[in-house]
PDB file of C-alpha atoms in Angstrom:
ATOM      1  CA  MET A 240      40.472  21.522  -4.835  1.00 50.00           C
ATOM      2  CA  ASN A 241      36.696  22.711  -4.557  1.00 51.00           C
ATOM      3  CA  LEU A 242      34.896  21.459  -7.681  1.00 54.00           C
ATOM      4  CA  THR A 243      31.257  23.490  -6.614  1.00 56.00           C
ATOM      5  CA  PRO A 244      31.547  27.022  -7.824  1.00 59.00           C
ATOM      6  CA  PRO A 245      30.889  29.183  -5.161  1.00 64.00           C
ATOM      7  CA  GLN A 246      27.498  31.040  -5.458  1.00 66.00           C
ATOM      8  CA  HIS A 247      28.474  34.515  -7.447  1.00 72.00           C
ATOM      9  CA  PHE A 248      24.755  35.583  -8.523  1.00 65.00           C
ATOM     10  CA  GLU A 249      21.461  35.979  -6.746  1.00 64.00           C
ATOM     11  CA  ASP A 250      19.670  34.308  -9.488  1.00 67.00           C
ATOM     12  CA  GLY A 251      21.549  30.938  -8.985  1.00 71.00           C
ATOM     13  CA  ARG A 252      23.436  30.867 -12.143  1.00 76.00           C
ATOM     14  CA  SER A 253      25.933  28.658 -12.883  1.00 84.00           C
ATOM     15  CA  PRO A 254      29.291  29.076 -15.037  1.00 89.00           C
ATOM     16  CA  ASN A 255      29.759  28.076 -18.057  1.00 89.00           C
ATOM     17  CA  HIS A 256      33.116  26.902 -17.347  1.00 89.00           C
ATOM     18  CA  VAL A 257      35.208  26.883 -14.603  1.00 90.00           C
ATOM     19  CA  GLN A 258      38.881  26.645 -14.994  1.00 90.00           C
ATOM     20  CA  TYR A 259      40.953  25.536 -12.153  1.00 90.00           C
ATOM     21  CA  SER A 260      44.694  26.159 -11.617  1.00 91.00           C
ATOM     22  CA  ALA A 261      47.256  26.513  -9.136  1.00 91.00           C
ATOM     23  CA  ILE A 262      47.272  29.949  -8.637  1.00 93.00           C
ATOM     24  CA  GLY A 263      43.137  30.363  -8.574  1.00 93.00           C
ATOM     25  CA  ASN A 264      40.440  29.505 -10.107  1.00 92.00           C
ATOM     26  CA  VAL A 265      38.773  31.496 -12.990  1.00 92.00           C
ATOM     27  CA  TYR A 266      34.476  31.566 -13.959  1.00 92.00           C
ATOM     28  CA  PHE A 267      33.508  32.140 -17.139  1.00 92.00           C
ATOM     29  CA  TYR A 268      29.824  33.453 -17.308  1.00 90.00           C
ATOM     30  CA  ASP A 269      28.153  34.967 -20.736  1.00 87.00           C
ATOM     31  CA  ALA A 270      29.882  38.258 -21.038  1.00 92.00           C
ATOM     32  CA  VAL A 271      31.824  38.008 -17.318  1.00 93.00           C
ATOM     33  CA  VAL A 272      34.862  36.249 -16.356  1.00 94.00           C
ATOM     34  CA  ILE A 273      35.194  36.173 -12.138  1.00 95.00           C
ATOM     35  CA  THR A 274      38.938  35.278 -10.894  1.00 94.00           C
ATOM     36  CA  GLU A 275      39.142  34.425  -7.354  1.00 95.00           C
ATOM     37  CA  PHE A 276      43.027  33.923  -6.585  1.00 95.00           C
ATOM     38  CA  ASN A 277      44.598  32.114  -3.903  1.00 95.00           C
ATOM     39  CA  GLU A 278      46.140  33.100  -1.106  1.00 95.00           C
ATOM     40  CA  GLY A 279      49.885  34.397  -1.081  1.00 95.00           C
ATOM     41  CA  VAL A 280      50.598  33.655  -4.871  1.00 96.00           C
ATOM     42  CA  ASN A 281      51.644  36.430  -7.311  1.00 93.00           C
ATOM     43  CA  VAL A 282      49.677  36.997  -9.710  1.00 94.00           C
ATOM     44  CA  SER A 283      51.704  38.063 -13.108  1.00 92.00           C
ATOM     45  CA  TYR A 284      52.031  37.761 -16.728  1.00 89.00           C
ATOM     46  CA  VAL A 285      54.049  34.589 -16.412  1.00 91.00           C
ATOM     47  CA  THR A 286      52.244  33.326 -13.612  1.00 89.00           C
ATOM     48  CA  GLY A 287      48.645  34.142 -15.594  1.00 86.00           C
ATOM     49  CA  ILE A 288      48.969  33.633 -19.242  1.00 86.00           C
ATOM     50  CA  GLN A 289      47.890  30.208 -18.974  1.00 86.00           C
ATOM     51  CA  LEU A 290      44.608  31.836 -17.525  1.00 85.00           C
ATOM     52  CA  LEU A 291      44.319  34.522 -20.416  1.00 85.00           C
ATOM     53  CA  MET A 292      44.835  31.794 -23.404  1.00 87.00           C
ATOM     54  CA  GLU A 293      41.714  29.556 -21.621  1.00 85.00           C
ATOM     55  CA  CYS A 294      39.482  32.938 -21.060  1.00 84.00           C
ATOM     56  CA  MET A 295      40.033  33.802 -24.668  1.00 86.00           C
ATOM     57  CA  LYS A 296      38.945  30.091 -25.150  1.00 89.00           C
ATOM     58  CA  HIS A 297      35.758  30.714 -23.753  1.00 89.00           C
ATOM     59  CA  ILE A 298      34.941  34.182 -24.187  1.00 91.00           C
ATOM     60  CA  GLY A 299      36.108  33.965 -28.069  1.00 90.00           C
ATOM     61  CA  THR A 300      35.723  37.395 -29.897  1.00 93.00           C
ATOM     62  CA  LYS A 301      32.848  38.615 -27.962  1.00 93.00           C
ATOM     63  CA  PRO A 302      33.219  41.414 -25.225  1.00 95.00           C
ATOM     64  CA  PHE A 303      33.578  40.985 -21.526  1.00 95.00           C
ATOM     65  CA  THR A 304      34.632  42.263 -18.170  1.00 96.00           C
ATOM     66  CA  VAL A 305      36.686  40.777 -15.601  1.00 96.00           C
ATOM     67  CA  ILE A 306      35.975  40.416 -11.869  1.00 96.00           C
ATOM     68  CA  SER A 307      38.919  40.016  -9.749  1.00 96.00           C
ATOM     69  CA  ASN A 308      36.972  38.910  -6.470  1.00 95.00           C
ATOM     70  CA  ARG A 309      39.565  39.364  -3.912  1.00 95.00           C
ATOM     71  CA  VAL A 310      38.638  36.705  -1.459  1.00 93.00           C
ATOM     72  CA  ASN A 311      42.487  35.532  -0.746  1.00 93.00           C
ATOM     73  CA  SER A 312      45.535  38.292  -0.076  1.00 92.00           C
ATOM     74  CA  TYR A 313      47.873  38.110  -2.695  1.00 93.00           C
ATOM     75  CA  SER A 314      50.290  40.089  -4.805  1.00 92.00           C
ATOM     76  CA  VAL A 315      49.827  41.538  -8.442  1.00 93.00           C
ATOM     77  CA  GLN A 316      52.288  42.789 -10.867  1.00 93.00           C
ATOM     78  CA  PRO A 317      50.782  46.291 -11.846  1.00 93.00           C
ATOM     79  CA  THR A 318      52.964  46.704 -14.781  1.00 94.00           C
ATOM     80  CA  ASP A 319      51.478  43.690 -16.407  1.00 94.00           C
ATOM     81  CA  TYR A 320      47.914  45.160 -16.737  1.00 93.00           C
ATOM     82  CA  LYS A 321      49.580  46.652 -20.128  1.00 93.00           C
ATOM     83  CA  TYR A 322      49.093  42.990 -21.443  1.00 92.00           C
ATOM     84  CA  LEU A 323      45.350  43.051 -20.448  1.00 92.00           C
ATOM     85  CA  GLU A 324      45.100  46.339 -22.302  1.00 92.00           C
ATOM     86  CA  ARG A 325      45.881  44.422 -25.743  1.00 93.00           C
ATOM     87  CA  VAL A 326      43.044  42.183 -25.408  1.00 93.00           C
ATOM     88  CA  PRO A 327      40.335  44.059 -27.739  1.00 94.00           C
ATOM     89  CA  ASN A 328      37.521  42.966 -26.277  1.00 94.00           C
ATOM     90  CA  LEU A 329      38.121  43.035 -22.499  1.00 95.00           C
ATOM     91  CA  LYS A 330      36.117  46.244 -21.775  1.00 95.00           C
ATOM     92  CA  GLY A 331      36.911  46.341 -18.390  1.00 96.00           C
ATOM     93  CA  ILE A 332      37.960  45.478 -14.923  1.00 96.00           C
ATOM     94  CA  ALA A 333      36.536  45.130 -11.503  1.00 97.00           C
ATOM     95  CA  ILE A 334      37.994  44.503  -8.228  1.00 97.00           C
ATOM     96  CA  VAL A 335      35.717  43.263  -5.504  1.00 97.00           C
ATOM     97  CA  THR A 336      37.295  44.101  -2.035  1.00 96.00           C
ATOM     98  CA  LYS A 337      36.286  44.552   1.317  1.00 93.00           C
ATOM     99  CA  ASP A 338      39.530  45.076   2.904  1.00 91.00           C
ATOM    100  CA  ALA A 339      40.804  49.095   2.928  1.00 94.00           C
ATOM    101  CA  VAL A 340      44.128  48.229   2.108  1.00 93.00           C
ATOM    102  CA  SER A 341      43.593  45.846  -0.541  1.00 92.00           C
ATOM    103  CA  ALA A 342      41.123  48.679  -1.820  1.00 95.00           C
ATOM    104  CA  ALA A 343      43.680  51.287  -2.011  1.00 95.00           C
ATOM    105  CA  ASN A 344      45.844  48.784  -3.469  1.00 93.00           C
ATOM    106  CA  ALA A 345      43.590  48.195  -6.337  1.00 95.00           C
ATOM    107  CA  MET A 346      43.354  52.079  -6.802  1.00 95.00           C
ATOM    108  CA  LEU A 347      47.315  52.031  -7.003  1.00 94.00           C
ATOM    109  CA  GLU A 348      46.849  49.327  -9.631  1.00 94.00           C
ATOM    110  CA  SER A 349      44.191  51.374 -11.941  1.00 95.00           C
ATOM    111  CA  LYS A 350      47.252  53.793 -12.778  1.00 96.00           C
ATOM    112  CA  PHE A 351      48.762  51.018 -14.597  1.00 96.00           C
ATOM    113  CA  TYR A 352      45.436  50.218 -17.150  1.00 96.00           C
ATOM    114  CA  SER A 353      44.173  52.670 -19.258  1.00 95.00           C
ATOM    115  CA  LYS A 354      40.591  51.044 -19.639  1.00 95.00           C
ATOM    116  CA  ALA A 355      37.773  50.916 -17.689  1.00 95.00           C
ATOM    117  CA  PHE A 356      38.549  50.296 -13.787  1.00 96.00           C
ATOM    118  CA  ALA A 357      36.744  50.214 -10.643  1.00 97.00           C
ATOM    119  CA  VAL A 358      37.070  49.226  -7.399  1.00 97.00           C
ATOM    120  CA  PHE A 359      33.400  47.726  -5.480  1.00 97.00           C
ATOM    121  CA  ASP A 360      32.302  45.878  -2.470  1.00 95.00           C
ATOM    122  CA  SER A 361      30.753  43.146  -4.028  1.00 94.00           C
ATOM    123  CA  VAL A 362      30.312  40.990  -7.005  1.00 93.00           C
ATOM    124  CA  LYS A 363      26.865  42.481  -7.284  1.00 92.00           C
ATOM    125  CA  THR A 364      27.847  45.897  -7.866  1.00 94.00           C
ATOM    126  CA  ALA A 365      30.937  45.118  -9.541  1.00 95.00           C
ATOM    127  CA  CYS A 366      28.557  43.047 -12.525  1.00 92.00           C
ATOM    128  CA  GLU A 367      26.180  45.826 -12.841  1.00 93.00           C
ATOM    129  CA  TRP A 368      28.752  48.463 -13.209  1.00 95.00           C
ATOM    130  CA  GLY A 369      30.289  45.775 -16.170  1.00 93.00           C
ATOM    131  CA  GLN A 370      27.139  45.083 -17.623  1.00 92.00           C
ATOM    132  CA  GLN A 371      26.722  49.230 -18.045  1.00 93.00           C
ATOM    133  CA  ILE A 372      30.128  48.879 -19.679  1.00 94.00           C
ATOM    134  CA  LEU A 373      29.128  46.463 -22.111  1.00 93.00           C
ATOM    135  CA  ASP A 374      25.836  48.325 -22.834  1.00 91.00           C
ATOM    136  CA  GLY A 375      28.083  51.744 -23.804  1.00 86.00           C
ATOM    137  CA  ASP A 376      25.414  53.229 -20.727  1.00 72.00           C
ATOM    138  CA  LEU A 377      28.978  54.592 -19.028  1.00 63.00           C
ATOM    139  CA  THR A 378      31.358  57.522 -20.216  1.00 53.00           C
ATOM    140  CA  ASP A 379      33.530  58.010 -16.828  1.00 54.00           C
ATOM    141  CA  LEU A 380      34.941  54.967 -16.959  1.00 58.00           C
ATOM    142  CA  LYS A 381      37.855  55.134 -13.838  1.00 54.00           C
TER     143      LYS A 381
END
C-alpha cells in the first residue's frame, strides 16, 4: 500500500486526510476531494458507500467538489450518480483523464448527473474549475 500521497498540486500542499480502501484512495483537501480508484474495480453505490460516508465525515457541511483522477482503468455504474446528486454540499464532479476513450466514457457519465460535471486532462485545471464552481463564477456548468 502506498502510504505517501501523490503530489496533486504544484505548490506542494498535502492532503488533510487520506482514506485508503480496497477500491482505491481518497485524498481530502480543504474544499476538494480527489479520488484515485484501483485498476479493474467497479465503482458503484454499493462499493463506494463507505468512501462517501468517510467524505461526509471529513468535509462536513461545507461546499466541495470531487475530482476523479483516473490514473487506472476501472468501471463506473453511471446510474449511481443519482446518489451523489443528493449530497447537498457536493457542487460538482470533474474527471481527469489523458485517455480519449476514458474521456468519452466520462462524457456519457455526465448525462446521468445534473450538477456541474466536466472532463479535464490535468488535476490543476480540474481544481481551477472546481474553485470557480465554489466561488460561483461559472454559469455554464456542463
